[in-house]
Amino acid sequence: MDEDLTDDSSRTVAGLAAIDNILGRNTTAFDAVTNVLDRHSTGL
């Protein structure tokens, strides 16, 4: 059971690292989307 937990943790950490890399590379695109959403929510 300990091995299963370790495998799951490793996969989770790897997944979070991948997401961090994607967000880091696409920060400007992410900011643009956030700005558009902010404008829409204030418009509502």
Short mmCIF file of N, CA and C in Angstrom, two decimals:
data_model
loop_
_atom_site.label_atom_id
_atom_site.label_comp_id
_atom_site.label_asym_id
_atom_site.label_seq_id
_atom_site.Cartn_x
_atom_site.Cartn_y
_atom_site.Cartn_z
N MET A 1 0.83 -1.21 0.00
CA MET A 1 0.00 0.00 0.00
C MET A 1 0.87 1.26 0.00
N ASP A 2 1.99 1.22 0.70
CA ASP A 2 2.88 2.39 0.73
C ASP A 2 3.38 2.72 -0.67
N GLU A 3 3.68 1.66 -1.44
CA GLU A 3 4.18 1.89 -2.80
C GLU A 3 3.13 2.59 -3.65
N ASP A 4 1.87 2.19 -3.50
CA ASP A 4 0.79 2.83 -4.28
C ASP A 4 0.69 4.31 -3.94
N LEU A 5 0.76 4.63 -2.65
CA LEU A 5 0.67 6.04 -2.25
C LEU A 5 1.83 6.83 -2.82
N THR A 6 3.03 6.23 -2.81
CA THR A 6 4.20 6.93 -3.35
C THR A 6 4.03 7.17 -4.84
N ASP A 7 3.53 6.17 -5.56
CA ASP A 7 3.33 6.32 -7.00
C ASP A 7 2.33 7.43 -7.28
N ASP A 8 1.23 7.45 -6.54
CA ASP A 8 0.22 8.50 -6.73
C ASP A 8 0.80 9.88 -6.45
N SER A 9 1.58 9.99 -5.38
CA SER A 9 2.18 11.28 -5.03
C SER A 9 3.14 11.73 -6.13
N SER A 10 3.94 10.80 -6.64
CA SER A 10 4.89 11.15 -7.70
C SER A 10 4.16 11.63 -8.93
N ARG A 11 3.08 10.93 -9.28
CA ARG A 11 2.30 11.33 -10.45
C ARG A 11 1.68 12.71 -10.24
N THR A 12 1.17 12.96 -9.05
CA THR A 12 0.55 14.25 -8.76
C THR A 12 1.57 15.37 -8.86
N VAL A 13 2.75 15.16 -8.27
CA VAL A 13 3.80 16.18 -8.32
C VAL A 13 4.22 16.43 -9.76
N ALA A 14 4.37 15.37 -10.53
CA ALA A 14 4.76 15.52 -11.94
C ALA A 14 3.69 16.28 -12.70
N GLY A 15 2.43 15.99 -12.42
CA GLY A 15 1.33 16.68 -13.09
C GLY A 15 1.32 18.16 -12.74
N LEU A 16 1.53 18.48 -11.47
CA LEU A 16 1.55 19.89 -11.05
C LEU A 16 2.73 20.61 -11.69
N ALA A 17 3.87 19.94 -11.79
CA ALA A 17 5.05 20.56 -12.41
C ALA A 17 4.76 20.84 -13.88
N ALA A 18 4.09 19.90 -14.55
CA ALA A 18 3.76 20.10 -15.97
C ALA A 18 2.81 21.29 -16.13
N ILE A 19 1.83 21.40 -15.25
CA ILE A 19 0.88 22.52 -15.31
C ILE A 19 1.63 23.83 -15.08
N ASP A 20 2.56 23.84 -14.11
CA ASP A 20 3.35 25.05 -13.84
C ASP A 20 4.13 25.45 -15.08
N ASN A 21 4.73 24.47 -15.77
CA ASN A 21 5.50 24.77 -16.98
C ASN A 21 4.62 25.35 -18.06
N ILE A 22 3.44 24.75 -18.25
CA ILE A 22 2.51 25.24 -19.29
C ILE A 22 2.07 26.66 -18.96
N LEU A 23 1.69 26.90 -17.71
CA LEU A 23 1.25 28.24 -17.32
C LEU A 23 2.40 29.24 -17.43
N GLY A 24 3.60 28.81 -17.08
CA GLY A 24 4.75 29.70 -17.17
C GLY A 24 5.02 30.12 -18.60
N ARG A 25 4.89 29.18 -19.53
CA ARG A 25 5.15 29.48 -20.94
C ARG A 25 4.05 30.35 -21.52
N ASN A 26 2.83 30.14 -21.05
CA ASN A 26 1.69 30.85 -21.64
C ASN A 26 1.14 31.92 -20.70
N THR A 27 2.02 32.55 -19.94
CA THR A 27 1.56 33.53 -18.96
C THR A 27 0.82 34.68 -19.63
N THR A 28 1.34 35.17 -20.75
CA THR A 28 0.70 36.32 -21.40
C THR A 28 -0.68 35.92 -21.92
N ALA A 29 -0.80 34.73 -22.49
CA ALA A 29 -2.10 34.28 -22.97
C ALA A 29 -3.06 34.11 -21.79
N PHE A 30 -2.56 33.56 -20.71
CA PHE A 30 -3.38 33.36 -19.51
C PHE A 30 -3.85 34.71 -18.97
N ASP A 31 -2.94 35.68 -18.92
CA ASP A 31 -3.31 37.03 -18.44
C ASP A 31 -4.35 37.65 -19.35
N ALA A 32 -4.21 37.48 -20.65
CA ALA A 32 -5.17 38.05 -21.60
C ALA A 32 -6.56 37.47 -21.35
N VAL A 33 -6.63 36.17 -21.17
CA VAL A 33 -7.93 35.52 -20.90
C VAL A 33 -8.51 36.05 -19.59
N THR A 34 -7.67 36.17 -18.58
CA THR A 34 -8.13 36.68 -17.28
C THR A 34 -8.67 38.10 -17.42
N ASN A 35 -7.97 38.94 -18.20
CA ASN A 35 -8.42 40.32 -18.39
C ASN A 35 -9.77 40.35 -19.09
N VAL A 36 -9.96 39.50 -20.10
CA VAL A 36 -11.23 39.45 -20.81
C VAL A 36 -12.34 39.02 -19.85
N LEU A 37 -12.08 38.00 -19.04
CA LEU A 37 -13.08 37.54 -18.08
C LEU A 37 -13.40 38.64 -17.07
N ASP A 38 -12.38 39.37 -16.63
CA ASP A 38 -12.61 40.47 -15.69
C ASP A 38 -13.51 41.52 -16.32
N ARG A 39 -13.25 41.85 -17.58
CA ARG A 39 -14.07 42.86 -18.26
C ARG A 39 -15.51 42.40 -18.36
N HIS A 40 -15.71 41.11 -18.67
CA HIS A 40 -17.07 40.59 -18.78
C HIS A 40 -17.79 40.62 -17.44
N SER A 41 -17.09 40.25 -16.37
CA SER A 41 -17.75 40.22 -15.06
C SER A 41 -18.09 41.62 -14.59
N THR A 42 -17.25 42.62 -14.91
CA THR A 42 -17.59 43.98 -14.50
C THR A 42 -18.72 44.52 -15.38
N GLY A 43 -18.77 44.06 -16.65
CA GLY A 43 -19.84 44.49 -17.54
C GLY A 43 -21.18 43.96 -17.08
N LEU A 44 -21.18 42.78 -16.48
CA LEU A 44 -22.43 42.21 -15.98
C LEU A 44 -22.85 42.97 -14.74
#
